[in-house]
Coordinates of C-alpha atoms in Angstrom, one line a residue:
M1 CA 0.0 0.0 0.0
N2 CA 2.9 2.4 -0.6
E3 CA 1.8 5.6 -2.2
N4 CA 3.3 8.7 -3.6
A5 CA 3.5 11.3 -0.9
N6 CA 1.6 13.7 -3.2
T7 CA -1.4 11.4 -3.3
K8 CA -4.2 12.8 -1.3
L9 CA -4.3 11.9 2.4
R10 CA -6.7 9.1 3.3
V11 CA -6.5 8.9 7.1
L12 CA -8.3 6.3 9.2
Q13 CA -8.9 7.7 12.6
I14 CA -9.9 5.3 15.3
I15 CA -11.8 6.5 18.4
P16 CA -14.0 4.4 20.7
R17 CA -17.0 6.8 20.8
L18 CA -18.0 10.2 19.5
D19 CA -19.8 11.6 22.6
G20 CA -18.0 14.8 23.6
G21 CA -14.6 15.3 25.0
G22 CA -11.2 16.6 23.7
A23 CA -10.2 13.5 21.7
E24 CA -13.6 13.5 20.0
A25 CA -13.5 17.2 19.2
T26 CA -10.1 16.8 17.7
T27 CA -11.3 13.9 15.6
F28 CA -13.9 16.3 14.1
E29 CA -11.4 19.1 13.6
I30 CA -8.8 16.9 11.8
T31 CA -11.6 15.5 9.7
Q32 CA -12.6 19.0 8.6
A33 CA -9.0 19.9 7.9
L34 CA -8.4 16.8 5.8
A35 CA -11.5 17.6 3.7
A36 CA -10.4 21.2 3.2
A37 CA -7.0 19.9 2.1
G38 CA -8.5 17.6 -0.5
G39 CA -8.0 14.5 1.7
Q40 CA -10.4 11.9 3.1
A41 CA -11.2 11.1 6.7
I42 CA -12.5 7.7 7.7
I43 CA -13.5 7.2 11.3
A44 CA -13.8 3.8 12.9
T45 CA -16.0 4.2 16.0
Q46 CA -19.0 2.8 17.9
G47 CA -20.7 6.2 17.2
G48 CA -22.1 9.0 19.3
V49 CA -23.5 12.5 19.2
L50 CA -20.8 14.0 16.9
E51 CA -21.5 11.6 14.0
K52 CA -23.8 13.9 12.0
K53 CA -21.4 16.8 12.6
I54 CA -18.5 14.8 11.3
E55 CA -20.4 13.5 8.3
A56 CA -21.5 17.0 7.5
V57 CA -17.9 18.1 6.9
G58 CA -17.0 15.0 4.8
G59 CA -16.0 12.4 7.3
K60 CA -17.0 8.7 6.6
I61 CA -18.2 7.0 9.7
I62 CA -17.7 3.2 9.9
H63 CA -19.2 1.5 12.9
L64 CA -16.9 -1.1 14.5
P65 CA -16.7 -2.4 18.1
V66 CA -13.6 -0.4 18.9
A67 CA -14.8 0.7 22.3
S68 CA -14.5 -2.9 23.6
K69 CA -11.6 -4.0 25.8
N70 CA -12.5 -7.6 25.4
P71 CA -9.3 -9.4 24.2
F72 CA -11.3 -11.6 21.7
T73 CA -12.9 -8.5 20.2
L74 CA -9.5 -6.7 20.0
Y75 CA -8.1 -9.6 18.1
Q76 CA -11.1 -9.7 15.7
N77 CA -10.7 -5.9 15.2
I78 CA -7.3 -6.5 13.6
S79 CA -8.9 -8.1 10.6
R80 CA -11.8 -5.7 10.6
L81 CA -9.5 -2.7 10.5
R82 CA -7.2 -4.4 8.0
Q83 CA -10.2 -4.9 5.7
L84 CA -11.4 -1.4 6.2
C85 CA -8.0 0.0 5.2
I86 CA -8.0 -2.1 2.0
E87 CA -11.5 -1.0 1.1
T88 CA -10.9 2.7 1.7
R89 CA -7.2 2.7 0.6
A90 CA -6.2 4.4 3.8
N91 CA -2.6 5.5 3.7
I92 CA -2.4 6.5 7.4
I93 CA -3.8 4.9 10.5
H94 CA -4.2 7.3 13.5
A95 CA -5.3 5.8 16.8
R96 CA -6.7 8.0 19.5
S97 CA -7.3 5.5 22.3
R98 CA -5.4 2.7 23.9
A99 CA -7.6 -0.4 23.5
P100 CA -8.3 0.0 19.7
A101 CA -4.7 1.1 19.2
W102 CA -3.6 -2.5 19.9
S103 CA -5.8 -3.7 17.0
A104 CA -4.8 -0.8 14.8
Y105 CA -1.1 -1.4 15.4
Y106 CA -1.2 -5.0 14.2
A107 CA -3.4 -4.1 11.2
A108 CA -1.0 -1.4 10.2
K109 CA 2.0 -3.8 10.5
Q110 CA 0.2 -6.4 8.3
L111 CA -0.5 -3.8 5.6
N112 CA 2.8 -1.8 6.0
V113 CA 0.8 1.4 6.5
P114 CA 2.2 4.2 8.6
F115 CA 0.8 4.2 12.2
L116 CA 0.7 6.9 14.7
T117 CA -1.2 7.8 17.9
T118 CA -2.3 10.9 19.9
Y119 CA -1.9 10.5 23.6
H120 CA -5.0 12.4 24.7
S121 CA -5.3 10.8 28.1
K122 CA -3.3 10.7 31.3
V123 CA 0.1 8.9 31.4
P124 CA 0.2 6.9 34.6
A125 CA 3.5 5.7 36.0
K126 CA 2.0 2.6 37.7
P127 CA 1.0 -0.2 38.1
A128 CA 3.4 -1.9 35.7
W129 CA 0.6 -3.7 33.8
K130 CA -1.1 -0.4 33.0
V131 CA 2.2 1.1 31.8
F132 CA 2.6 -1.9 29.5
Y133 CA -1.1 -1.6 28.3
N134 CA -0.6 2.1 27.6
S135 CA 2.7 1.6 25.8
I136 CA 0.8 0.8 22.6
M137 CA 0.4 4.5 22.3
T138 CA 4.2 4.8 21.8
R139 CA 4.7 2.0 19.3
G140 CA 4.0 3.8 16.1
Q141 CA 6.3 5.9 14.0
C142 CA 5.4 8.8 16.2
V143 CA 3.2 9.8 19.1
I144 CA 1.5 13.2 19.3
A145 CA 1.5 14.7 22.8
N146 CA -1.2 17.3 23.5
S147 CA 1.0 19.4 25.8
Q148 CA 4.6 19.8 27.0
F149 CA 3.4 18.2 30.3
T150 CA 2.2 15.1 28.4
A151 CA 5.3 14.9 26.2
A152 CA 7.5 14.9 29.3
R153 CA 5.5 12.2 30.9
I154 CA 5.6 10.0 27.8
A155 CA 9.4 10.4 27.6
T156 CA 10.0 9.6 31.2
I157 CA 7.5 6.7 31.7
H158 CA 7.7 5.0 28.4
K159 CA 11.4 5.8 27.7
I160 CA 11.1 6.5 24.0
P161 CA 13.4 8.8 22.0
P162 CA 12.3 12.4 22.2
E163 CA 12.4 12.7 18.4
R164 CA 9.5 10.3 18.2
I165 CA 7.3 12.6 20.3
K166 CA 5.7 15.5 18.5
T167 CA 4.1 18.1 20.8
I168 CA 1.0 19.6 19.2
P169 CA -1.2 21.5 21.7
R170 CA -4.9 21.3 21.1
G171 CA -6.3 24.3 19.4
C172 CA -9.5 26.2 19.0
D173 CA -10.9 28.8 16.6
P174 CA -11.3 32.1 18.4
A175 CA -13.8 33.3 15.8
Y176 CA -16.1 30.4 16.6
F177 CA -16.1 31.4 20.2
D178 CA -16.4 35.1 19.6
P179 CA -19.2 36.2 22.0
S180 CA -20.3 39.0 19.6
K181 CA -21.1 36.5 16.9
Q182 CA -23.5 34.2 18.8
D183 CA -27.2 33.7 18.0
M184 CA -28.8 35.8 20.7
Q185 CA -32.2 34.2 20.3
A186 CA -30.5 30.8 21.0
V187 CA -28.6 32.2 23.9
A188 CA -31.8 33.7 25.3
H189 CA -33.5 30.3 25.0
L190 CA -30.6 28.7 26.9
R191 CA -30.8 31.3 29.6
A192 CA -34.5 30.6 30.0
K193 CA -33.9 26.8 30.0
W194 CA -31.4 27.1 32.8
G195 CA -33.6 29.6 34.7
I196 CA -30.9 32.2 34.9
R197 CA -32.1 35.6 36.3
S198 CA -30.8 38.9 35.1
N199 CA -28.9 39.7 38.4
E200 CA -27.1 36.3 38.6
R201 CA -23.5 35.7 37.8
V202 CA -23.1 32.4 35.9
I203 CA -20.3 30.0 36.6
L204 CA -19.7 27.2 34.2
C205 CA -18.0 23.9 34.9
P206 CA -17.7 22.4 31.4
A207 CA -16.5 18.8 32.0
R208 CA -18.0 15.4 31.7
L209 CA -19.5 14.2 35.0
T210 CA -16.8 12.0 36.5
R211 CA -15.2 12.2 39.9
W212 CA -11.7 13.3 38.9
K213 CA -13.1 16.4 37.2
G214 CA -13.7 17.8 40.6
Q215 CA -17.4 18.6 40.7
T216 CA -17.7 17.5 44.3
L217 CA -14.8 19.8 45.3
L218 CA -16.5 22.7 43.6
L219 CA -19.7 22.1 45.5
D220 CA -17.8 22.0 48.7
A221 CA -16.0 25.3 47.8
F222 CA -19.3 27.0 47.0
H223 CA -20.8 25.8 50.3
K224 CA -17.9 27.6 52.1
I225 CA -18.5 30.9 50.5
K226 CA -22.2 30.9 50.0
G227 CA -22.9 32.9 53.2
K228 CA -20.1 35.4 52.4
I229 CA -21.3 36.3 48.9
D230 CA -25.1 35.9 49.2
N231 CA -25.5 39.6 49.8
E232 CA -23.0 40.7 47.2
C233 CA -23.5 38.2 44.4
A234 CA -26.4 36.1 43.2
F235 CA -25.0 33.1 41.3
R236 CA -25.9 30.1 39.2
L237 CA -23.5 27.2 38.9
V238 CA -24.0 25.2 35.6
F239 CA -22.4 21.8 35.2
V240 CA -22.1 21.3 31.4
G241 CA -21.2 17.8 30.3
S242 CA -22.6 14.3 29.9
A243 CA -22.6 11.8 32.7
Q244 CA -21.8 9.2 30.0
G245 CA -23.8 6.6 31.9
R246 CA -22.5 7.6 35.4
K247 CA -26.0 8.0 36.8
A248 CA -24.9 7.2 40.3
Y249 CA -22.3 9.9 40.3
Q250 CA -24.7 12.6 39.0
Q251 CA -27.2 11.5 41.7
A252 CA -24.5 11.8 44.3
L253 CA -23.8 15.4 43.1
E254 CA -27.5 16.2 43.3
N255 CA -27.7 14.8 46.8
Q256 CA -24.6 16.8 47.8
A257 CA -26.0 20.0 46.4
A258 CA -29.3 19.4 48.3
R259 CA -27.4 18.5 51.6
L260 CA -25.3 21.7 51.3
N261 CA -28.4 23.8 50.6
L262 CA -27.1 24.7 47.1
A263 CA -29.7 22.9 44.9
R264 CA -31.5 26.1 43.8
H265 CA -28.2 27.5 42.5
I266 CA -27.2 24.4 40.5
V267 CA -28.1 23.4 36.9
F268 CA -27.1 20.0 35.4
A269 CA -27.2 21.0 31.7
G270 CA -25.9 17.8 30.2
H271 CA -24.1 17.8 26.8
I272 CA -24.3 21.1 24.9
E273 CA -23.9 21.0 21.2
I274 CA -23.0 24.6 20.6
M275 CA -20.6 25.6 23.5
P276 CA -20.0 29.2 22.4
Q277 CA -23.6 29.9 23.3
A278 CA -23.0 28.5 26.8
Y279 CA -19.9 30.6 27.2
K280 CA -21.8 33.7 26.1
L281 CA -23.9 33.3 29.3
A282 CA -20.9 32.8 31.6
D283 CA -19.0 35.2 33.8
L284 CA -16.5 32.6 35.0
V285 CA -15.4 29.1 34.1
V286 CA -14.1 26.7 36.8
L287 CA -12.1 23.5 36.1
P288 CA -11.1 22.0 39.5
S289 CA -9.7 18.7 38.2
L290 CA -8.5 16.4 41.0
E291 CA -5.8 14.9 38.8
A292 CA -3.4 16.6 36.4
E293 CA -5.1 17.3 33.1
P294 CA -3.0 16.2 30.1
F295 CA -4.1 19.4 28.4
G296 CA -7.6 20.7 29.3
R297 CA -9.3 21.8 26.2
T298 CA -12.2 23.8 27.8
A299 CA -9.7 26.1 29.5
I300 CA -8.6 27.4 26.1
E301 CA -12.1 27.5 24.7
A302 CA -13.3 29.7 27.6
Q303 CA -10.4 32.1 27.3
A304 CA -11.0 32.3 23.5
A305 CA -14.6 33.3 24.5
H306 CA -13.2 36.1 26.7
I307 CA -14.1 34.3 29.9
P308 CA -11.7 34.2 32.9
V309 CA -10.9 30.7 34.2
I310 CA -10.1 29.1 37.6
V311 CA -8.1 25.9 37.2
S312 CA -6.1 23.4 39.2
D313 CA -2.4 24.4 39.2
E314 CA -0.9 21.3 37.6
G315 CA -0.6 19.5 34.3
G316 CA -1.5 21.2 31.1
F317 CA -3.3 24.0 32.8
C318 CA 0.1 25.4 33.9
E319 CA 0.7 26.0 30.2
T320 CA -2.7 27.3 29.1
V321 CA -3.7 29.7 31.9
R322 CA -1.8 32.9 32.8
Q323 CA -1.7 34.5 36.2
K324 CA -0.9 38.1 37.4
G325 CA 2.7 38.9 36.6
E326 CA 3.0 36.4 33.7
P327 CA 3.3 37.2 30.0
Y328 CA 0.0 38.4 28.5
G329 CA -1.3 39.4 31.9
A330 CA -3.7 37.4 34.0
T331 CA -6.3 35.3 32.1
G332 CA -7.5 33.6 35.3
W333 CA -6.2 31.8 38.4
R334 CA -4.4 28.6 39.1
V335 CA -5.2 27.2 42.5
P336 CA -3.6 24.4 44.5
P337 CA -5.3 21.2 43.4
R338 CA -7.7 19.3 45.7
N339 CA -7.8 22.2 48.1
S340 CA -11.4 23.4 48.6
D341 CA -10.3 26.2 50.9
A342 CA -8.1 27.7 48.2
L343 CA -10.7 27.2 45.6
A344 CA -13.3 28.9 47.8
E345 CA -11.1 31.9 48.4
T346 CA -10.4 32.3 44.7
L347 CA -14.1 31.9 43.8
A348 CA -15.1 34.6 46.4
K349 CA -12.5 36.9 44.9
A350 CA -13.6 36.3 41.3
L351 CA -17.3 36.6 42.0
T352 CA -17.0 39.9 43.9
M353 CA -14.7 41.5 41.4
D354 CA -15.8 44.4 39.3
K355 CA -17.1 43.3 35.9
A356 CA -14.6 45.6 34.1
E357 CA -11.7 43.7 35.8
L358 CA -13.2 40.4 34.6
E359 CA -13.5 41.8 31.1
T360 CA -9.9 42.8 31.1
M361 CA -8.9 39.3 32.1
G362 CA -11.2 37.9 29.4
A363 CA -9.5 40.1 26.8
N364 CA -6.1 38.9 28.0
G365 CA -7.2 35.3 27.6
N366 CA -8.5 35.8 24.1
H367 CA -5.2 37.4 23.0
F368 CA -3.1 34.6 24.6
I369 CA -5.1 31.8 23.1
T370 CA -5.2 33.5 19.6
E371 CA -1.4 33.7 19.7
H372 CA -0.6 30.3 21.0
Y373 CA -3.5 27.8 20.6
S374 CA -5.1 28.3 17.2
L375 CA -7.0 25.5 15.5
A376 CA -5.3 26.2 12.2
T377 CA -1.8 25.7 13.7
M378 CA -2.9 22.4 15.3
C379 CA -4.4 21.1 12.1
D380 CA -1.5 22.2 9.8
K381 CA 1.0 20.5 12.0
T382 CA -0.9 17.3 12.2
L383 CA -1.5 17.1 8.4
Q384 CA 2.3 17.8 7.9
I385 CA 3.1 14.8 10.2
Y386 CA 0.8 12.7 8.0
R387 CA 2.6 13.8 4.8
D388 CA 6.1 13.3 6.4
M389 CA 5.2 9.8 7.4
I390 CA 4.0 8.9 3.9
L391 CA 7.1 10.4 2.4
E392 CA 9.3 8.5 4.8
Q393 CA 7.4 5.3 4.0
N394 CA 8.0 5.8 0.3
N395 CA 11.6 6.4 0.7
A396 CA 12.3 3.5 3.0

C-alpha cells in the first residue's frame, strides 16, 4: 500500500466513541482539515452525538466495536481494521485511544501502513501492567502529545526517544467562540432553559461528569463561600457535560447539592452541542480537576470566548492559563489542586470583582489563546506529520 507522498491523504482515525470530549472534538477538527486539504477522513468508532457533525464536513463513519476492551474483540478488530484499510485505501492509521490502538497497530503492520497515535489521556507511572497496556500509544512511527506536560510524561515513563514525540497542543478557533457572533435568540433560549435571572453571575463547569473532574470539590467550595457572597452576588453554577452513563455519580452530586443547601443554585445541563452559546452566558469558568489534566481543552475555549478561568495548578493548565505577573497578563487563576479552601477563596475573589476587571482578564485570555493555541496551527502541524510519514514510508 505504498503511495506517492503527493497522493491525497486518506486517514483512518480510530476512536471508541464520539460523545463529547477533547479527543472526540479533535477527531472532528482533523476531519474538517483533511476535507479542506482535499483528503479523506475515515473514522472507525462505535458512534455518538458527533456523528452527524463529522459526516457534514465530509467524514466517513464506519461502525466497529472499537470501544471494547475484550481481548477476543480486540483480536477480531485487527482483521476488521485491515479490511477497512484495504477497502478505503487508507494510507495513514491514526489511533486516539489505547484499546483500539492495539488492534490498529497490528493491522498497520500487516499492511505496511504508517501508524501513529495521539496521547490524549493521562500517562500513569504505575501499576506496571497499566504502563505496558498504555505503551501501545508509543509503538507507532510517532506519538503526538497534546502538551509539554504530556510529552515529558511519555518520555519519562515509556522511555522512548524524544524525536518520536511530537508536541502539538490542542487548538480552537477564536472566531467560533467570539461572543459578539452568537445567535442571541438561541442564547436567550438557553438562559430561560437554565432559569438564569438577570442579576445572577453564571459560573460554568464544562466537563464530563466523572469524579476526577472535581465537581464534588467545587460544590464544597461554594458551600464555604455561600454565606459570604449571598448579599453581594447572586450566582448560578452550571455543570455542562454528559454523565456518560454515570447516573450514580450525577445522583451523588445532586444529593450533595441538596445537603449543602445549594440545589437552587445548580443546573445540570448535560451535553451542549454549541458551546459558544453557553460561554456567552458565563461570567466565569471553573475547572477544578483532582488529577493533572494532560491538556484541558475547555480552558482554552473559555479564554477564547473572553471568559476568565479558575483551574487546578498542575498539568496542562500550567501552560494554558496565565496569572498576574506572567506574560499576556492574568487570564485567570491557578489554585492548589484538591484544596477546597483555596478554591473557595479564589471563587469569592472572582465573583465579587468588578465586571470591568473580569472583562480585562477575558481580553487577555483571548489574546493569549489566539497567539498560541489556534486550531489552524494544530491542524496544519498534524497534516504535515501525515505527509512526512507517507514520504518516509515511500523512501524506505
